[in-house]
Amino acid sequence: MKKKVLIIGGGLSGILTGFLLKQQGFVVKIIEANNRLGGRIYTKNVFNTKVEMGATWLWEYNSELINLCKELQIELYPQNMKGHALFEAMNAHSPQKFELPKNQEISYRISNGTSNIIDKIANKFSNEEILLNEKVTEVIETNVGITVITNKTKYIGDYLITTIPPSLLVNTVKFIPSLPVDLISIAKNTHTWMKDSIKFAVVFKKPFWEDQKLSGVGFSHVGPFTELYDHSNNENTSFALMGFINSNLYNLDKKEREEKIIKQLIKFFGDEVQNYLSYEEEVWKLAPFTNFVDDSYVTPHQNNGHTLYQRRYFNNKLIIAGTETASSFGGYMEGAVIRAKEVASIIKKEV
Ligand SMILES: Cc1cc2nc3c(=O)[nH]c(=O)nc-3n(C[C@H](O)[C@H](O)[C@H](O)COP(=O)(O)OP(=O)(O)OC[C@H]3O[C@@H](n4cnc5c(N)ncnc54)[C@H](O)[C@@H]3O)c2cc1C
């Protein structure tokens, strides 16, 4: 009898774990609450321009992710940093040009957008194996396995792997019997990487900042954006700037943030900014399938890879996974790949 594995979450951890287990002959079902796969990987396509609303960069030491990209025949290219950068220190002054240090660590981008990784893995599944718009609300241990209740129906599996960020998991999913109190406490205090960030991208017809010998890199102590990068593609056929907005501005409406960002970009690069094609943004703090909003402060990366995540629960049938539970690089895409491999090998060995 083939063993059935249910996986909650169709982000990088969930989809890669599913694929590795499917390769080993397991019957896999991935249950995703959102209307898209990818989770914190989210590439939008606007005016034929791929803009990253979530994960964007990887680094030379992300060897597992680099190998995955190789296997999927996905190319990487260095983040464009050519030209001067700008720094806005005070509201009253124009941003000042400066030269970026030469010995900076190189960040790489993913050809065709980070979602390319998700799409290529998702193509290996059938429609029955990936379920969208199904929010898991309850997990029940039974004599024969484990039952998962969603907003639509229920599923029974021999194993359950959850990849929901731990803090969101214990605050939004009911477990019967209850999970151990020490695990609940650690999960509530596990930081979900980038949970408070607001990312934006502005798409243009031309990279006019290059004419001014600017790299598109900007930093600001004034805001609303605090960091800015060139976001054009490697082929130089689509052009954008992308950055991070001060996370305290999450409660403004999109139009207000857009107006403030465009005004600030004009201060950086001049009136050509006004001809922008599109403004895109994602407020991750308010993303219901990433963040559980509460008042507690959790230090970034706190409790990532905690030993309690290395144990199994519900008579070894339940595994808590996702990047925040990885033994290294927790919070990053590299952590998601590492954890997917760890979990797939645990289940494979047991069976
Ligand atoms: C703005 C931003 C920028 C980032 N930049 C980088 C970067 O440059 N480099 C880098 O390495 N990493 C970056 N990251 C982190 C990276 O995106 C994550 O490490 C990685 O994508 C996590 O994958 P995951 O599958 O573990 O979790 P997630 O992507 O969070 O996946 C969890 C999945 O579970 C689903 N889910 C939640 N609740 C339920 C439920 N009740 N029922 C069913 N499904 C549910 C969610 O919809 C989601 O699809 C960034 C993240 C953000 C938000």
mmCIF file of C-alpha atoms and ligand atoms in Angstrom:
data_model
loop_
_atom_site.group_PDB
_atom_site.id
_atom_site.type_symbol
_atom_site.label_atom_id
_atom_site.label_comp_id
_atom_site.label_asym_id
_atom_site.label_seq_id
_atom_site.Cartn_x
_atom_site.Cartn_y
_atom_site.Cartn_z
ATOM 1 C CA MET A 1 0.000 0.000 0.000
ATOM 2 C CA LYS A 2 1.394 3.380 -0.944
ATOM 3 C CA LYS A 3 1.565 5.757 2.027
ATOM 4 C CA LYS A 4 -0.443 8.949 1.757
ATOM 5 C CA VAL A 5 1.193 12.216 2.811
ATOM 6 C CA LEU A 6 -0.821 15.396 3.310
ATOM 7 C CA ILE A 7 1.136 18.656 3.119
ATOM 8 C CA ILE A 8 -0.291 21.945 4.341
ATOM 9 C CA GLY A 9 1.019 24.946 2.402
ATOM 10 C CA GLY A 10 2.092 25.341 -1.212
ATOM 11 C CA GLY A 11 5.085 27.607 -0.594
ATOM 12 C CA LEU A 12 8.641 26.524 -1.445
ATOM 13 C CA SER A 13 8.864 24.146 1.562
ATOM 14 C CA GLY A 14 5.539 22.454 0.868
ATOM 15 C CA ILE A 15 5.815 22.073 -2.853
ATOM 16 C CA LEU A 16 9.411 20.832 -2.776
ATOM 17 C CA THR A 17 8.708 18.337 0.031
ATOM 18 C CA GLY A 18 5.727 17.100 -1.985
ATOM 19 C CA PHE A 19 7.833 16.693 -5.094
ATOM 20 C CA LEU A 20 10.633 14.815 -3.286
ATOM 21 C CA LEU A 21 8.102 12.419 -1.721
ATOM 22 C CA LYS A 22 6.218 11.954 -4.974
ATOM 23 C CA GLN A 23 9.514 10.943 -6.595
ATOM 24 C CA GLN A 24 9.828 8.263 -3.885
ATOM 25 C CA GLY A 25 6.389 6.845 -4.726
ATOM 26 C CA PHE A 26 4.302 8.439 -1.962
ATOM 27 C CA VAL A 27 0.762 9.603 -2.670
ATOM 28 C CA VAL A 28 0.907 13.340 -2.037
ATOM 29 C CA LYS A 29 -1.707 16.057 -1.562
ATOM 30 C CA ILE A 30 -0.738 19.689 -1.085
ATOM 31 C CA ILE A 31 -3.429 21.781 0.579
ATOM 32 C CA GLU A 32 -3.031 25.541 0.018
ATOM 33 C CA ALA A 33 -5.296 28.223 1.516
ATOM 34 C CA ASN A 34 -4.448 30.946 -0.992
ATOM 35 C CA ASN A 35 -5.654 31.212 -4.606
ATOM 36 C CA ARG A 36 -2.027 30.877 -5.770
ATOM 37 C CA LEU A 37 1.022 28.778 -4.922
ATOM 38 C CA GLY A 38 4.285 30.261 -3.658
ATOM 39 C CA GLY A 39 3.453 31.744 -0.260
ATOM 40 C CA ARG A 40 6.184 34.284 0.462
ATOM 41 C CA ILE A 41 7.470 33.774 -3.082
ATOM 42 C CA TYR A 42 5.250 35.983 -5.203
ATOM 43 C CA THR A 43 6.274 37.286 -8.637
ATOM 44 C CA LYS A 44 3.677 39.517 -10.314
ATOM 45 C CA ASN A 45 3.659 40.013 -14.080
ATOM 46 C CA VAL A 46 2.663 43.561 -15.068
ATOM 47 C CA PHE A 47 3.284 45.155 -18.488
ATOM 48 C CA ASN A 48 5.411 42.088 -19.293
ATOM 49 C CA THR A 49 7.622 42.943 -16.339
ATOM 50 C CA LYS A 50 8.196 40.447 -13.539
ATOM 51 C CA VAL A 51 8.210 42.161 -10.167
ATOM 52 C CA GLU A 52 9.002 40.443 -6.897
ATOM 53 C CA MET A 53 6.580 41.129 -4.091
ATOM 54 C CA GLY A 54 8.284 38.526 -1.889
ATOM 55 C CA ALA A 55 11.631 36.709 -1.986
ATOM 56 C CA THR A 56 14.079 38.174 -4.505
ATOM 57 C CA TRP A 57 17.742 37.398 -3.822
ATOM 58 C CA LEU A 58 20.020 34.504 -3.076
ATOM 59 C CA TRP A 59 23.693 34.401 -2.251
ATOM 60 C CA GLU A 60 26.696 32.217 -3.131
ATOM 61 C CA TYR A 61 26.480 30.322 0.155
ATOM 62 C CA ASN A 62 22.856 29.216 -0.570
ATOM 63 C CA SER A 63 24.164 25.970 -2.049
ATOM 64 C CA GLU A 64 20.956 23.919 -1.723
ATOM 65 C CA LEU A 65 18.883 26.564 -3.481
ATOM 66 C CA ILE A 66 21.543 27.038 -6.167
ATOM 67 C CA ASN A 67 21.561 23.268 -6.815
ATOM 68 C CA LEU A 68 17.755 23.261 -7.008
ATOM 69 C CA CYS A 69 17.849 26.060 -9.596
ATOM 70 C CA LYS A 70 20.434 24.076 -11.587
ATOM 71 C CA GLU A 71 18.238 20.964 -11.521
ATOM 72 C CA LEU A 72 15.267 23.030 -12.699
ATOM 73 C CA GLN A 73 17.444 24.715 -15.362
ATOM 74 C CA ILE A 74 16.786 28.129 -13.917
ATOM 75 C CA GLU A 75 19.468 30.741 -14.492
ATOM 76 C CA LEU A 76 20.710 33.207 -11.920
ATOM 77 C CA TYR A 77 22.112 36.678 -12.551
ATOM 78 C CA PRO A 78 23.724 39.297 -10.318
ATOM 79 C CA GLN A 79 21.654 42.153 -8.976
ATOM 80 C CA ASN A 80 22.523 45.225 -11.057
ATOM 81 C CA MET A 81 24.525 47.652 -8.886
ATOM 82 C CA LYS A 82 26.315 49.594 -11.634
ATOM 83 C CA GLY A 83 26.431 53.366 -11.155
ATOM 84 C CA HIS A 84 26.092 55.692 -8.189
ATOM 85 C CA ALA A 85 23.673 55.146 -5.329
ATOM 86 C CA LEU A 86 21.631 57.857 -3.594
ATOM 87 C CA PHE A 87 21.157 58.554 0.099
ATOM 88 C CA GLU A 88 18.397 60.780 1.502
ATOM 89 C CA ALA A 89 19.383 61.880 4.990
ATOM 90 C CA MET A 90 16.879 64.691 5.626
ATOM 91 C CA ASN A 91 13.579 65.889 4.238
ATOM 92 C CA ALA A 92 14.905 69.365 3.486
ATOM 93 C CA HIS A 93 17.863 68.153 1.401
ATOM 94 C CA SER A 94 18.138 66.424 -1.975
ATOM 95 C CA PRO A 95 19.438 62.849 -1.909
ATOM 96 C CA GLN A 96 23.250 62.727 -2.128
ATOM 97 C CA LYS A 97 25.182 60.571 -4.613
ATOM 98 C CA PHE A 98 27.693 58.069 -3.285
ATOM 99 C CA GLU A 99 29.734 55.205 -4.650
ATOM 100 C CA LEU A 100 28.775 51.714 -3.533
ATOM 101 C CA PRO A 101 31.684 49.847 -1.899
ATOM 102 C CA LYS A 102 33.422 47.548 -4.380
ATOM 103 C CA ASN A 103 33.820 44.545 -2.035
ATOM 104 C CA GLN A 104 30.094 44.013 -1.430
ATOM 105 C CA GLU A 105 28.668 40.509 -1.324
ATOM 106 C CA ILE A 106 26.895 39.788 -4.641
ATOM 107 C CA SER A 107 23.163 39.113 -4.469
ATOM 108 C CA TYR A 108 21.725 37.037 -7.306
ATOM 109 C CA ARG A 109 18.277 37.210 -8.876
ATOM 110 C CA ILE A 110 16.323 34.422 -10.496
ATOM 111 C CA SER A 111 15.612 34.484 -14.225
ATOM 112 C CA ASN A 112 11.925 34.988 -14.999
ATOM 113 C CA GLY A 113 11.225 35.724 -11.358
ATOM 114 C CA THR A 114 11.416 33.718 -8.154
ATOM 115 C CA SER A 115 8.004 32.168 -8.847
ATOM 116 C CA ASN A 116 9.701 30.394 -11.751
ATOM 117 C CA ILE A 117 11.009 27.905 -9.147
ATOM 118 C CA ILE A 118 7.494 27.267 -7.838
ATOM 119 C CA ASP A 119 5.951 27.017 -11.343
ATOM 120 C CA LYS A 120 8.550 24.528 -12.541
ATOM 121 C CA ILE A 121 8.008 22.243 -9.531
ATOM 122 C CA ALA A 122 4.199 22.661 -9.663
ATOM 123 C CA ASN A 123 4.224 21.477 -13.304
ATOM 124 C CA LYS A 124 5.259 18.058 -12.056
ATOM 125 C CA PHE A 125 1.969 17.562 -10.195
ATOM 126 C CA SER A 126 -1.528 16.753 -11.410
ATOM 127 C CA ASN A 127 -4.536 18.973 -10.573
ATOM 128 C CA GLU A 128 -5.732 16.426 -7.996
ATOM 129 C CA GLU A 129 -2.447 16.650 -6.122
ATOM 130 C CA ILE A 130 -2.526 20.409 -5.507
ATOM 131 C CA LEU A 131 -5.581 21.999 -3.951
ATOM 132 C CA LEU A 132 -5.925 25.783 -3.900
ATOM 133 C CA ASN A 133 -8.371 27.912 -1.862
ATOM 134 C CA GLU A 134 -8.503 25.291 0.890
ATOM 135 C CA LYS A 135 -7.730 26.692 4.297
ATOM 136 C CA VAL A 136 -6.904 24.087 6.913
ATOM 137 C CA THR A 137 -8.759 24.789 10.141
ATOM 138 C CA GLU A 138 -8.414 21.578 12.143
ATOM 139 C CA VAL A 139 -6.055 18.606 12.476
ATOM 140 C CA ILE A 140 -7.253 15.460 14.258
ATOM 141 C CA GLU A 141 -5.197 12.431 15.238
ATOM 142 C CA THR A 142 -7.084 9.169 14.647
ATOM 143 C CA ASN A 143 -6.296 5.470 15.130
ATOM 144 C CA VAL A 144 -5.625 4.997 11.441
ATOM 145 C CA GLY A 145 -3.762 8.193 10.646
ATOM 146 C CA ILE A 146 -4.425 11.883 10.667
ATOM 147 C CA THR A 147 -7.459 13.870 9.495
ATOM 148 C CA VAL A 148 -7.278 17.392 8.142
ATOM 149 C CA ILE A 149 -10.384 19.572 8.011
ATOM 150 C CA THR A 150 -10.493 22.463 5.548
ATOM 151 C CA ASN A 151 -13.098 25.122 4.748
ATOM 152 C CA LYS A 152 -14.383 22.752 2.016
ATOM 153 C CA THR A 153 -13.902 19.141 3.055
ATOM 154 C CA LYS A 154 -11.684 16.702 4.954
ATOM 155 C CA TYR A 155 -8.673 14.548 4.009
ATOM 156 C CA ILE A 156 -7.142 11.494 5.662
ATOM 157 C CA GLY A 157 -3.421 10.721 5.441
ATOM 158 C CA ASP A 158 -0.796 8.453 6.974
ATOM 159 C CA TYR A 159 1.440 11.463 7.561
ATOM 160 C CA LEU A 160 0.881 15.199 7.811
ATOM 161 C CA ILE A 161 3.549 17.812 7.142
ATOM 162 C CA THR A 162 2.589 21.379 7.924
ATOM 163 C CA THR A 163 4.633 24.200 6.389
ATOM 164 C CA ILE A 164 2.524 27.077 7.761
ATOM 165 C CA PRO A 165 4.813 29.560 9.593
ATOM 166 C CA PRO A 166 4.801 28.180 13.187
ATOM 167 C CA SER A 167 3.292 31.244 14.873
ATOM 168 C CA LEU A 168 0.425 31.368 12.348
ATOM 169 C CA LEU A 169 -0.023 27.606 12.672
ATOM 170 C CA VAL A 170 -0.637 27.471 16.419
ATOM 171 C CA ASN A 171 -2.759 30.611 16.386
ATOM 172 C CA THR A 172 -5.095 29.609 13.539
ATOM 173 C CA VAL A 173 -5.276 25.811 13.343
ATOM 174 C CA LYS A 174 -6.991 23.699 16.014
ATOM 175 C CA PHE A 175 -5.251 20.423 16.974
ATOM 176 C CA ILE A 176 -7.123 17.506 18.545
ATOM 177 C CA PRO A 177 -5.585 16.398 20.865
ATOM 178 C CA SER A 178 -3.881 19.674 21.639
ATOM 179 C CA LEU A 179 -0.178 20.107 20.774
ATOM 180 C CA PRO A 180 2.253 20.076 23.751
ATOM 181 C CA VAL A 181 2.268 23.397 25.629
ATOM 182 C CA ASP A 182 6.038 23.844 25.248
ATOM 183 C CA LEU A 183 5.731 23.516 21.466
ATOM 184 C CA ILE A 184 2.844 26.014 21.373
ATOM 185 C CA SER A 185 4.870 28.496 23.399
ATOM 186 C CA ILE A 186 7.951 28.168 21.155
ATOM 187 C CA ALA A 187 5.833 28.433 17.997
ATOM 188 C CA LYS A 188 4.099 31.605 19.235
ATOM 189 C CA ASN A 189 7.551 33.068 19.800
ATOM 190 C CA THR A 190 9.076 31.985 16.490
ATOM 191 C CA HIS A 191 9.653 34.919 14.210
ATOM 192 C CA THR A 192 8.116 34.719 10.724
ATOM 193 C CA TRP A 193 10.754 36.237 8.435
ATOM 194 C CA MET A 194 9.694 39.487 6.705
ATOM 195 C CA LYS A 195 6.219 39.294 8.227
ATOM 196 C CA ASP A 196 6.064 43.083 8.740
ATOM 197 C CA SER A 197 7.556 44.163 5.442
ATOM 198 C CA ILE A 198 5.868 46.207 2.733
ATOM 199 C CA LYS A 199 7.393 45.762 -0.678
ATOM 200 C CA PHE A 200 6.688 47.882 -3.742
ATOM 201 C CA ALA A 201 7.721 47.977 -7.387
ATOM 202 C CA VAL A 202 7.229 50.703 -9.971
ATOM 203 C CA VAL A 203 7.348 49.675 -13.634
ATOM 204 C CA PHE A 204 8.739 52.021 -16.310
ATOM 205 C CA LYS A 205 9.143 52.016 -20.103
ATOM 206 C CA LYS A 206 12.832 52.935 -19.840
ATOM 207 C CA PRO A 207 15.580 52.723 -17.197
ATOM 208 C CA PHE A 208 16.021 56.538 -17.204
ATOM 209 C CA TRP A 209 18.092 56.399 -13.991
ATOM 210 C CA GLU A 210 20.896 54.782 -16.042
ATOM 211 C CA ASP A 211 21.087 57.941 -18.210
ATOM 212 C CA GLN A 212 21.969 59.790 -15.000
ATOM 213 C CA LYS A 213 24.686 57.160 -14.260
ATOM 214 C CA LEU A 214 22.652 55.966 -11.294
ATOM 215 C CA SER A 215 22.354 52.345 -10.245
ATOM 216 C CA GLY A 216 18.768 52.678 -9.018
ATOM 217 C CA VAL A 217 20.035 51.886 -5.512
ATOM 218 C CA GLY A 218 18.737 54.273 -2.876
ATOM 219 C CA PHE A 219 18.569 54.540 0.896
ATOM 220 C CA SER A 220 16.471 56.948 2.903
ATOM 221 C CA HIS A 221 16.163 58.023 6.517
ATOM 222 C CA VAL A 222 13.084 60.049 5.534
ATOM 223 C CA GLY A 223 10.826 57.515 3.876
ATOM 224 C CA PRO A 224 8.325 56.261 2.950
ATOM 225 C CA PHE A 225 10.752 53.951 1.151
ATOM 226 C CA THR A 226 13.844 53.050 3.113
ATOM 227 C CA GLU A 227 15.684 50.942 0.505
ATOM 228 C CA LEU A 228 15.480 50.876 -3.278
ATOM 229 C CA TYR A 229 16.998 48.702 -6.041
ATOM 230 C CA ASP A 230 17.047 48.409 -9.802
ATOM 231 C CA HIS A 231 14.535 45.698 -10.710
ATOM 232 C CA SER A 232 14.982 45.477 -14.483
ATOM 233 C CA ASN A 233 15.414 42.023 -15.994
ATOM 234 C CA ASN A 234 18.680 40.458 -17.096
ATOM 235 C CA GLU A 235 17.803 40.738 -20.799
ATOM 236 C CA ASN A 236 17.282 44.503 -20.398
ATOM 237 C CA THR A 237 13.807 44.337 -21.930
ATOM 238 C CA SER A 238 11.683 45.263 -18.891
ATOM 239 C CA PHE A 239 12.416 47.970 -16.358
ATOM 240 C CA ALA A 240 11.424 48.664 -12.786
ATOM 241 C CA LEU A 241 12.538 49.936 -9.413
ATOM 242 C CA MET A 242 11.730 47.898 -6.333
ATOM 243 C CA GLY A 243 12.040 48.650 -2.645
ATOM 244 C CA PHE A 244 10.849 48.429 0.925
ATOM 245 C CA ILE A 245 8.416 50.849 2.544
ATOM 246 C CA ASN A 246 8.581 51.826 6.216
ATOM 247 C CA SER A 247 6.453 49.094 7.785
ATOM 248 C CA ASN A 248 4.595 51.562 10.046
ATOM 249 C CA LEU A 249 2.684 52.712 6.960
ATOM 250 C CA TYR A 250 0.725 49.458 6.696
ATOM 251 C CA ASN A 251 -2.527 51.122 7.761
ATOM 252 C CA LEU A 252 -2.613 53.708 4.940
ATOM 253 C CA ASP A 253 -4.579 52.765 1.856
ATOM 254 C CA LYS A 254 -2.725 51.701 -1.288
ATOM 255 C CA LYS A 255 -3.414 54.985 -3.136
ATOM 256 C CA GLU A 256 -1.904 57.033 -0.297
ATOM 257 C CA ARG A 257 1.247 54.888 -0.223
ATOM 258 C CA GLU A 258 1.497 55.077 -4.020
ATOM 259 C CA GLU A 259 1.318 58.892 -4.018
ATOM 260 C CA LYS A 260 3.985 59.141 -1.311
ATOM 261 C CA ILE A 261 6.316 56.711 -3.096
ATOM 262 C CA ILE A 262 5.998 58.490 -6.447
ATOM 263 C CA LYS A 263 6.695 61.840 -4.767
ATOM 264 C CA GLN A 264 9.822 60.422 -3.126
ATOM 265 C CA LEU A 265 10.990 58.815 -6.383
ATOM 266 C CA ILE A 266 10.620 62.182 -8.151
ATOM 267 C CA LYS A 267 12.868 63.682 -5.459
ATOM 268 C CA PHE A 268 15.432 60.944 -6.229
ATOM 269 C CA PHE A 269 15.264 60.751 -10.027
ATOM 270 C CA GLY A 270 13.300 63.731 -11.369
ATOM 271 C CA ASP A 271 10.068 64.221 -13.301
ATOM 272 C CA GLU A 272 10.487 61.211 -15.610
ATOM 273 C CA VAL A 273 9.159 59.109 -12.739
ATOM 274 C CA GLN A 274 5.698 60.554 -13.446
ATOM 275 C CA ASN A 275 5.460 58.445 -16.624
ATOM 276 C CA TYR A 276 5.393 55.195 -14.663
ATOM 277 C CA LEU A 277 3.342 52.347 -16.072
ATOM 278 C CA SER A 278 2.331 50.622 -12.868
ATOM 279 C CA TYR A 279 2.711 50.683 -9.080
ATOM 280 C CA GLU A 280 2.528 47.320 -7.289
ATOM 281 C CA GLU A 281 2.808 46.533 -3.602
ATOM 282 C CA GLU A 282 2.325 43.829 -1.012
ATOM 283 C CA VAL A 283 1.684 44.499 2.663
ATOM 284 C CA TRP A 284 2.890 41.263 4.265
ATOM 285 C CA LYS A 285 1.797 42.190 7.766
ATOM 286 C CA LEU A 286 -1.805 41.960 6.557
ATOM 287 C CA ALA A 287 -1.314 38.789 4.477
ATOM 288 C CA PRO A 288 -3.644 36.359 6.272
ATOM 289 C CA PHE A 289 -1.716 33.216 5.240
ATOM 290 C CA THR A 290 1.687 34.524 6.357
ATOM 291 C CA ASN A 291 1.249 36.581 9.480
ATOM 292 C CA PHE A 292 -0.792 36.331 12.650
ATOM 293 C CA VAL A 293 -1.167 39.947 13.784
ATOM 294 C CA ASP A 294 -0.708 40.426 17.523
ATOM 295 C CA ASP A 295 1.066 42.909 19.752
ATOM 296 C CA SER A 296 3.935 40.714 20.873
ATOM 297 C CA TYR A 297 7.468 41.530 19.737
ATOM 298 C CA VAL A 298 9.539 38.610 18.503
ATOM 299 C CA THR A 299 13.201 39.187 17.609
ATOM 300 C CA PRO A 300 14.011 38.346 13.961
ATOM 301 C CA HIS A 301 15.024 34.690 13.561
ATOM 302 C CA GLN A 302 14.138 33.954 17.187
ATOM 303 C CA ASN A 303 13.552 30.201 17.716
ATOM 304 C CA ASN A 304 14.268 29.312 14.086
ATOM 305 C CA GLY A 305 15.109 25.605 13.891
ATOM 306 C CA HIS A 306 14.280 25.041 17.590
ATOM 307 C CA THR A 307 14.854 21.459 18.813
ATOM 308 C CA LEU A 308 11.099 21.044 19.361
ATOM 309 C CA TYR A 309 10.644 21.291 15.594
ATOM 310 C CA GLN A 310 13.020 18.367 15.146
ATOM 311 C CA ARG A 311 10.616 16.080 17.071
ATOM 312 C CA ARG A 312 7.543 14.487 15.602
ATOM 313 C CA TYR A 313 4.065 14.624 17.109
ATOM 314 C CA PHE A 314 0.809 12.645 17.043
ATOM 315 C CA ASN A 315 2.579 9.291 17.293
ATOM 316 C CA ASN A 316 5.231 10.363 14.745
ATOM 317 C CA LYS A 317 2.623 11.123 12.081
ATOM 318 C CA LEU A 318 2.861 14.911 12.305
ATOM 319 C CA ILE A 319 5.895 16.971 11.261
ATOM 320 C CA ILE A 320 6.135 20.734 11.759
ATOM 321 C CA ALA A 321 8.084 22.100 8.785
ATOM 322 C CA GLY A 322 8.563 25.323 6.789
ATOM 323 C CA THR A 323 11.656 27.526 6.547
ATOM 324 C CA GLU A 324 11.437 28.752 10.158
ATOM 325 C CA THR A 325 11.913 25.173 11.382
ATOM 326 C CA ALA A 326 15.028 24.457 9.272
ATOM 327 C CA SER A 327 18.252 23.487 11.032
ATOM 328 C CA SER A 328 20.055 26.328 9.199
ATOM 329 C CA PHE A 329 19.176 29.393 7.115
ATOM 330 C CA GLY A 330 15.762 29.563 8.826
ATOM 331 C CA GLY A 331 13.528 32.270 7.341
ATOM 332 C CA TYR A 332 15.201 32.201 3.912
ATOM 333 C CA MET A 333 14.490 30.244 0.739
ATOM 334 C CA GLU A 334 17.637 28.241 1.464
ATOM 335 C CA GLY A 335 16.059 27.182 4.786
ATOM 336 C CA ALA A 336 12.881 26.133 2.970
ATOM 337 C CA VAL A 337 14.902 23.858 0.649
ATOM 338 C CA ILE A 338 16.977 22.439 3.501
ATOM 339 C CA ARG A 339 13.862 21.661 5.563
ATOM 340 C CA ALA A 340 12.040 20.099 2.606
ATOM 341 C CA LYS A 341 14.983 17.724 2.108
ATOM 342 C CA GLU A 342 15.222 16.940 5.830
ATOM 343 C CA VAL A 343 11.523 16.113 6.110
ATOM 344 C CA ALA A 344 11.345 14.061 2.917
ATOM 345 C CA SER A 345 14.309 11.980 4.074
ATOM 346 C CA ILE A 346 12.779 11.378 7.549
ATOM 347 C CA ILE A 347 9.579 9.976 6.025
ATOM 348 C CA LYS A 348 11.424 8.006 3.374
ATOM 349 C CA LYS A 349 13.668 6.341 5.981
ATOM 350 C CA GLU A 350 10.757 5.371 8.191
ATOM 351 C CA VAL A 351 8.756 3.746 5.432
HETATM 352 C C1 LIG B 1 8.931 40.594 1.345
HETATM 353 C C2 LIG B 1 9.775 39.354 1.484
HETATM 354 C C3 LIG B 1 11.062 39.354 0.991
HETATM 355 C C4 LIG B 1 11.857 38.210 1.109
HETATM 356 N N1 LIG B 1 13.103 38.222 0.547
HETATM 357 C C5 LIG B 1 13.858 37.090 0.562
HETATM 358 C C6 LIG B 1 15.074 37.043 -0.158
HETATM 359 O O1 LIG B 1 15.452 38.002 -0.844
HETATM 360 N N2 LIG B 1 15.797 35.883 -0.086
HETATM 361 C C7 LIG B 1 15.380 34.783 0.628
HETATM 362 O O2 LIG B 1 16.078 33.756 0.659
HETATM 363 N N3 LIG B 1 14.186 34.804 1.297
HETATM 364 C C8 LIG B 1 13.422 35.921 1.263
HETATM 365 N N4 LIG B 1 12.192 35.937 1.872
HETATM 366 C C9 LIG B 1 11.794 34.746 2.643
HETATM 367 C C10 LIG B 1 11.276 33.613 1.721
HETATM 368 O O3 LIG B 1 10.226 34.113 0.961
HETATM 369 C C11 LIG B 1 10.813 32.444 2.593
HETATM 370 O O4 LIG B 1 11.906 31.933 3.322
HETATM 371 C C12 LIG B 1 10.233 31.250 1.825
HETATM 372 O O5 LIG B 1 9.497 31.626 0.713
HETATM 373 C C13 LIG B 1 9.389 30.439 2.829
HETATM 374 O O6 LIG B 1 8.796 29.319 2.226
HETATM 375 P P1 LIG B 1 7.869 28.369 3.093
HETATM 376 O O7 LIG B 1 7.247 27.423 2.159
HETATM 377 O O8 LIG B 1 8.645 27.818 4.250
HETATM 378 O O9 LIG B 1 6.771 29.348 3.765
HETATM 379 P P2 LIG B 1 5.617 30.173 3.037
HETATM 380 O O10 LIG B 1 6.101 30.682 1.747
HETATM 381 O O11 LIG B 1 5.144 31.153 4.047
HETATM 382 O O12 LIG B 1 4.502 29.085 2.744
HETATM 383 C C14 LIG B 1 3.501 28.730 3.654
HETATM 384 C C15 LIG B 1 2.254 28.403 2.845
HETATM 385 O O13 LIG B 1 1.210 27.983 3.736
HETATM 386 C C16 LIG B 1 -0.017 28.520 3.282
HETATM 387 N N5 LIG B 1 -0.964 28.527 4.396
HETATM 388 C C17 LIG B 1 -0.976 29.341 5.491
HETATM 389 N N6 LIG B 1 -1.998 29.011 6.301
HETATM 390 C C18 LIG B 1 -2.652 27.981 5.722
HETATM 391 C C19 LIG B 1 -3.781 27.200 6.093
HETATM 392 N N7 LIG B 1 -4.449 27.392 7.235
HETATM 393 N N8 LIG B 1 -4.185 26.196 5.258
HETATM 394 C C20 LIG B 1 -3.504 25.925 4.079
HETATM 395 N N9 LIG B 1 -2.434 26.653 3.692
HETATM 396 C C21 LIG B 1 -1.994 27.652 4.510
HETATM 397 C C22 LIG B 1 0.369 29.912 2.796
HETATM 398 O O14 LIG B 1 -0.596 30.454 1.936
HETATM 399 C C23 LIG B 1 1.698 29.625 2.106
HETATM 400 O O15 LIG B 1 1.534 29.313 0.739
HETATM 401 C C24 LIG B 1 11.360 37.053 1.758
HETATM 402 C C25 LIG B 1 10.051 37.051 2.245
HETATM 403 C C26 LIG B 1 9.254 38.182 2.094
HETATM 404 C C27 LIG B 1 7.828 38.166 2.605
#
